[in-house]
PDB file of C-alpha atoms in Angstrom:
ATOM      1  CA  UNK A  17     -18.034   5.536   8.003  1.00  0.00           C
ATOM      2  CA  UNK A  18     -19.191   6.800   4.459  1.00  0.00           C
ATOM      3  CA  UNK A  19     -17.375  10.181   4.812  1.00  0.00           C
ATOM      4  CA  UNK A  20     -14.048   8.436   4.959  1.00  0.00           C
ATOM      5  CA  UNK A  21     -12.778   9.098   1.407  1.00  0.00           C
ATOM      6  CA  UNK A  22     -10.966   5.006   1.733  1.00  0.00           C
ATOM      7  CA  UNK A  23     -14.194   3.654   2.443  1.00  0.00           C
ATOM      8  CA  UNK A  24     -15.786   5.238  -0.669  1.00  0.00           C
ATOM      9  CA  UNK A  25     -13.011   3.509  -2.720  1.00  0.00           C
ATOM     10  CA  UNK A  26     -13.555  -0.007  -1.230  1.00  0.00           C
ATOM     11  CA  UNK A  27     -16.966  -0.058  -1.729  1.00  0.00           C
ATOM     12  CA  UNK A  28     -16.898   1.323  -5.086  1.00  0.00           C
ATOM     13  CA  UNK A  29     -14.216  -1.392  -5.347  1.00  0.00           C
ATOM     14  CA  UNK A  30     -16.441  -4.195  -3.915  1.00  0.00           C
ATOM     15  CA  UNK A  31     -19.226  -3.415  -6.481  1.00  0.00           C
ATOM     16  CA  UNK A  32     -16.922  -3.776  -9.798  1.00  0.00           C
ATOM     17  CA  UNK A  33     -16.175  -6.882  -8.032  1.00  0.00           C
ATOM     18  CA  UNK A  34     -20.014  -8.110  -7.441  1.00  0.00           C
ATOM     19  CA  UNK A  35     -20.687  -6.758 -10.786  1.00  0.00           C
ATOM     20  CA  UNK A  36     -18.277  -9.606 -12.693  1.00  0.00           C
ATOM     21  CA  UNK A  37     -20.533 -11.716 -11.109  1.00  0.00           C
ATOM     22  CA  UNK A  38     -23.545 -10.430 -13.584  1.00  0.00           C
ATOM     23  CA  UNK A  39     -21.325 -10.279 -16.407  1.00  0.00           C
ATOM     24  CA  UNK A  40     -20.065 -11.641 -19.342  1.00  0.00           C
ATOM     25  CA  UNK A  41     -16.943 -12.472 -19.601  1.00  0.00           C
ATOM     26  CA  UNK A  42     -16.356 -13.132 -23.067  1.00  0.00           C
ATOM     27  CA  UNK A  43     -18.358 -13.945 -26.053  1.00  0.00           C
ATOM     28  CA  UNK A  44     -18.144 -16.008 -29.775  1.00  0.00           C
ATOM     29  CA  UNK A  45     -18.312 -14.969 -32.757  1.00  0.00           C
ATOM     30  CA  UNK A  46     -20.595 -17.575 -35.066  1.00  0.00           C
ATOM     31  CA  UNK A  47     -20.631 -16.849 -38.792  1.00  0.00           C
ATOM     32  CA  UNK A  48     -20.892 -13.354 -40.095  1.00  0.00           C
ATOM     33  CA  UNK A  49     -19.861 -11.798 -36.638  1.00  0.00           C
ATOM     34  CA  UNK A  50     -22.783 -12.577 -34.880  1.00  0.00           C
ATOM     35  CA  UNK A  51     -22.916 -13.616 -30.850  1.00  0.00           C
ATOM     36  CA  UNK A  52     -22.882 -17.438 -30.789  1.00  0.00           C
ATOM     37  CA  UNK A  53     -22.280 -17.927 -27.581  1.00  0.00           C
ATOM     38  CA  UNK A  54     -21.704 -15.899 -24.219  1.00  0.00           C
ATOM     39  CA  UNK A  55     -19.127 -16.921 -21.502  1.00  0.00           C
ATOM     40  CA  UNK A  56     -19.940 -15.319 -17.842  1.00  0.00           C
ATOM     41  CA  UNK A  57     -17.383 -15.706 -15.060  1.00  0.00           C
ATOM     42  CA  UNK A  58     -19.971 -17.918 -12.926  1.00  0.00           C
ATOM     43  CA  UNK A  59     -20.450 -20.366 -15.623  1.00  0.00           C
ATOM     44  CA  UNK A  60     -16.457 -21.814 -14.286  1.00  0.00           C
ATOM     45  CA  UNK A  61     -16.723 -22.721 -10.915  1.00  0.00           C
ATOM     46  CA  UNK A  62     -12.886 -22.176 -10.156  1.00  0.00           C
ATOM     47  CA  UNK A  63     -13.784 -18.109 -11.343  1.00  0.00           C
ATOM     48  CA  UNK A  64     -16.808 -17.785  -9.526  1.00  0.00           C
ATOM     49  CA  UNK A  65     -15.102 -18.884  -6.311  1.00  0.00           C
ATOM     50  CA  UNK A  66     -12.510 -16.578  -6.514  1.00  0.00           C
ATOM     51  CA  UNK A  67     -14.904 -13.986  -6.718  1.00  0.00           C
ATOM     52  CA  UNK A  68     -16.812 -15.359  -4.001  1.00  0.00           C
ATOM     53  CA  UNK A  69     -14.012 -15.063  -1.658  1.00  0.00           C
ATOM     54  CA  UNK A  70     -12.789 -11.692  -2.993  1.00  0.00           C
ATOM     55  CA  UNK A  71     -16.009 -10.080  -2.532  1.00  0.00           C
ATOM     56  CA  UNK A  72     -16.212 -11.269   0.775  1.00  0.00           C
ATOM     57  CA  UNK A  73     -13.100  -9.482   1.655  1.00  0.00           C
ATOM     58  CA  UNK A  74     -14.069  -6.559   0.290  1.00  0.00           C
ATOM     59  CA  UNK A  75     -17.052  -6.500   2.111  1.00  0.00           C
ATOM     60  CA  UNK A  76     -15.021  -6.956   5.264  1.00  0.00           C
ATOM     61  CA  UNK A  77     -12.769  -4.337   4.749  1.00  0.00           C
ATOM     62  CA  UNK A  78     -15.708  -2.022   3.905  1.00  0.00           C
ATOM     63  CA  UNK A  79     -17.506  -2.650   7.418  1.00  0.00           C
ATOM     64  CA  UNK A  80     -14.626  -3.196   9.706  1.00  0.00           C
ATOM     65  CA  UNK A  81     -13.694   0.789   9.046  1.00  0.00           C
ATOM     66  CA  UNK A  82     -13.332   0.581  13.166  1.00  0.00           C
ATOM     67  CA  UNK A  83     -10.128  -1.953  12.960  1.00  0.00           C
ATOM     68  CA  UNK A  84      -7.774   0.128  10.432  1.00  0.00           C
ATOM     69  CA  UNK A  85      -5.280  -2.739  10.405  1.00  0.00           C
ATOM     70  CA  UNK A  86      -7.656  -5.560   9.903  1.00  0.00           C
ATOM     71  CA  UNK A  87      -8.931  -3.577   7.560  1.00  0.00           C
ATOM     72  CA  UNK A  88      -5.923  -2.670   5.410  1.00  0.00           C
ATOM     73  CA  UNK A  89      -4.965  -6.148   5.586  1.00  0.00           C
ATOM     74  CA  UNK A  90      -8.199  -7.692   4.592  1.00  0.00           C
ATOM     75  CA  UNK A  91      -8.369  -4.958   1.426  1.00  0.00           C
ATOM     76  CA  UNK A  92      -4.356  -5.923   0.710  1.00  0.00           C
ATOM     77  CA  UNK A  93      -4.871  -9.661   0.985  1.00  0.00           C
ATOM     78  CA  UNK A  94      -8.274  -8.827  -1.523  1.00  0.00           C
ATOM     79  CA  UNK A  95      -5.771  -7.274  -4.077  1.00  0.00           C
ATOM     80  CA  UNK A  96      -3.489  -9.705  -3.826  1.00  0.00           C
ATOM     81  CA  UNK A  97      -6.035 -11.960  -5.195  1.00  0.00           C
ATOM     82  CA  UNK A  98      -7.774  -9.366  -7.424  1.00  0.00           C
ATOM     83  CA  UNK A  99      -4.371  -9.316  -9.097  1.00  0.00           C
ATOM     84  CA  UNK A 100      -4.129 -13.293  -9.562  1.00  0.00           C
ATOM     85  CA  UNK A 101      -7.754 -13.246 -10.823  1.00  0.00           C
ATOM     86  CA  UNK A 102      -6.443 -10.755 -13.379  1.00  0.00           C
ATOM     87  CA  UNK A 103      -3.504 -12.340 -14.448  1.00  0.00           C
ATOM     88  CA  UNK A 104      -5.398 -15.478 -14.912  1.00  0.00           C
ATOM     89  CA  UNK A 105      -8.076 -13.409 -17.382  1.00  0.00           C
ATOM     90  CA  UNK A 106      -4.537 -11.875 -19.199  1.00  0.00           C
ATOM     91  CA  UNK A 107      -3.678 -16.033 -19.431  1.00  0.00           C
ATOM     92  CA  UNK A 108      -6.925 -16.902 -20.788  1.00  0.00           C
ATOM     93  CA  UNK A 109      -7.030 -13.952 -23.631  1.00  0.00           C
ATOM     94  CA  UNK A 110      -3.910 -14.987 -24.727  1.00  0.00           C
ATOM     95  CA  UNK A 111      -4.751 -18.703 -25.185  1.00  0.00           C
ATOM     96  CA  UNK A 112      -8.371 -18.151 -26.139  1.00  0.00           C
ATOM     97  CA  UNK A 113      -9.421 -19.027 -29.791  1.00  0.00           C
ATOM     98  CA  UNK A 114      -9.536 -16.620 -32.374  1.00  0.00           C
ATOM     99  CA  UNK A 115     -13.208 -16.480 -32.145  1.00  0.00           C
ATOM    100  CA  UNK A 116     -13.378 -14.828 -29.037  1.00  0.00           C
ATOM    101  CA  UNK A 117     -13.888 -11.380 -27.672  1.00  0.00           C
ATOM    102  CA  UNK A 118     -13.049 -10.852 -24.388  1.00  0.00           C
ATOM    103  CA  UNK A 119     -15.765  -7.678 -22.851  1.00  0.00           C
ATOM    104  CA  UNK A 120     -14.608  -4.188 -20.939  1.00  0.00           C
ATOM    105  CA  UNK A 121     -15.559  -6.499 -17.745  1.00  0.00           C
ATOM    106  CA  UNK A 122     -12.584  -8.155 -17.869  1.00  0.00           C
ATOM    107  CA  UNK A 123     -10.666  -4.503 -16.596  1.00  0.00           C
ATOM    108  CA  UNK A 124     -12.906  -4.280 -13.554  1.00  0.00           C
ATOM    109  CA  UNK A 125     -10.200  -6.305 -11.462  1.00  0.00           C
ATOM    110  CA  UNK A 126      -7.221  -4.145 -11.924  1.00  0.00           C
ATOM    111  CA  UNK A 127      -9.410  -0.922 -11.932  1.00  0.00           C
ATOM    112  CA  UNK A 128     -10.469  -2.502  -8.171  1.00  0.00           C
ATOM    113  CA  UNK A 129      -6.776  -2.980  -7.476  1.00  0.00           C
ATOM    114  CA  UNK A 130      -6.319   0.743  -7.861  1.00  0.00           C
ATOM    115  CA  UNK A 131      -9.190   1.527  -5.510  1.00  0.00           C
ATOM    116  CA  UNK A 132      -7.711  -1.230  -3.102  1.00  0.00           C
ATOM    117  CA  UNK A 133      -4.666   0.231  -3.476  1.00  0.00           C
ATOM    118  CA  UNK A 134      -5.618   3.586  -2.686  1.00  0.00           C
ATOM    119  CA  UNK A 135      -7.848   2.899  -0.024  1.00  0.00           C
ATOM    120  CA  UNK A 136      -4.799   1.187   1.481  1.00  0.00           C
ATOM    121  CA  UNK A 137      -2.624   4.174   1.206  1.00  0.00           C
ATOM    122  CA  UNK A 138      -5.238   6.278   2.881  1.00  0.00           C
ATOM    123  CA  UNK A 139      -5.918   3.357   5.914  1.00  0.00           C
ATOM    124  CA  UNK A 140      -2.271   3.663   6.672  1.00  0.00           C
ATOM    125  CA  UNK A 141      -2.150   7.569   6.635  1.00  0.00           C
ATOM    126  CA  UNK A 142      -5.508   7.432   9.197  1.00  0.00           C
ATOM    127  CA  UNK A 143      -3.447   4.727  11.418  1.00  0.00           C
ATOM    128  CA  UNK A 144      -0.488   7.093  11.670  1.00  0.00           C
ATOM    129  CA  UNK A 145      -2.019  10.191  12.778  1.00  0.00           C
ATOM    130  CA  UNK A 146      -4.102   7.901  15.174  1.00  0.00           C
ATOM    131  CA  UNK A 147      -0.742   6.447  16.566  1.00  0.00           C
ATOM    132  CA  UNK A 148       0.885  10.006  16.728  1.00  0.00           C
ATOM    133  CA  UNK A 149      -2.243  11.510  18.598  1.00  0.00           C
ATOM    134  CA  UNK A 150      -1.806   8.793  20.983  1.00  0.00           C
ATOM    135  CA  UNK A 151       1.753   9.220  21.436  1.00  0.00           C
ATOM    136  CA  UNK A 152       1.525  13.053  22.078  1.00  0.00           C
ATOM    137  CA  UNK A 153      -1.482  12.571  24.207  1.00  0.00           C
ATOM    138  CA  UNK A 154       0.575   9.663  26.749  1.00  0.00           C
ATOM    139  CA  UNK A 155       3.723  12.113  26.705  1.00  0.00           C
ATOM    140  CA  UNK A 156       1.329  14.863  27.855  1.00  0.00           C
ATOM    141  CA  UNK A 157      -0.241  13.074  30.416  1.00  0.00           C
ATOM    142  CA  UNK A 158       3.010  11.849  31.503  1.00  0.00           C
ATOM    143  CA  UNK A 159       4.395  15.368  32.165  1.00  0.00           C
ATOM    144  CA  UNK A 160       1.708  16.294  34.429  1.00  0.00           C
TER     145      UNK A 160
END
């Protein structure tokens, strides 16, 4: 399971994504550019289910290495929604205040993506040569 080079990526994946959930998102700045306050992505409850159910799939895909395509489905549908969740941080940096710095943690979902998306790739490639083996090996037989 662990040597597979996909399954490295999704669970290197899968902890960026558990790791938001320790994070701060964002934080103020008060008067003279100190911290006033810190935003993490728990503290909204719409966020921290979103990650809830991502990392759940990305725990899925990382233990179900013995069901390819469940397995590249469960890490596409996870990107799918890694994307949304980023596209809804990109929405709230461009509406925040002017107060506001948004961390390096809000890059972890698109970095996962990339992972995802590469894990993917290699899922399909492992599915092929498994279908191919198959094939040759039921012609074979068949010629006997």
């Amino acid at each position: 399971m662990w040597q597979r080079l996909q399954t490295l990526y999704l669970a290197v994946a899968t902890g960026l994504v558990v790791a938001l959930f320790f994070s701060v998102k964002a934080f103020a700045l008060g008067p003279q550019g100190v911290h006033a306050e810190e935003y993490t992505y728990v503290q909204n409850f719409p966020y921290a289910v979103l990650l809830g159910v991502i990392t759940l799939l990305q725990l899925i895909a990382v233990f179900t290495f013995n069901f390819r395509v469940f397995q590249m489905r469960t890490a596409t549908l996870s990107a799918i929604l890694l994307v949304a969740l980023q596209a809804w941080l990109v929405f709230d940096w461009c509406t925040c205040a002017d107060g506001l710095v948004f961390k390096y943690t809000a890059i972890f979902p698109i970095v996962a993506v990339i992972l995802d998306a590469l894990a993917i790739r290699l899922i399909v490639r492992d599915q092929l040569l498994v279908e191919s083996i198959t094939r040759l090996r039921s012609r074979k037989k068949n010629h006997r």
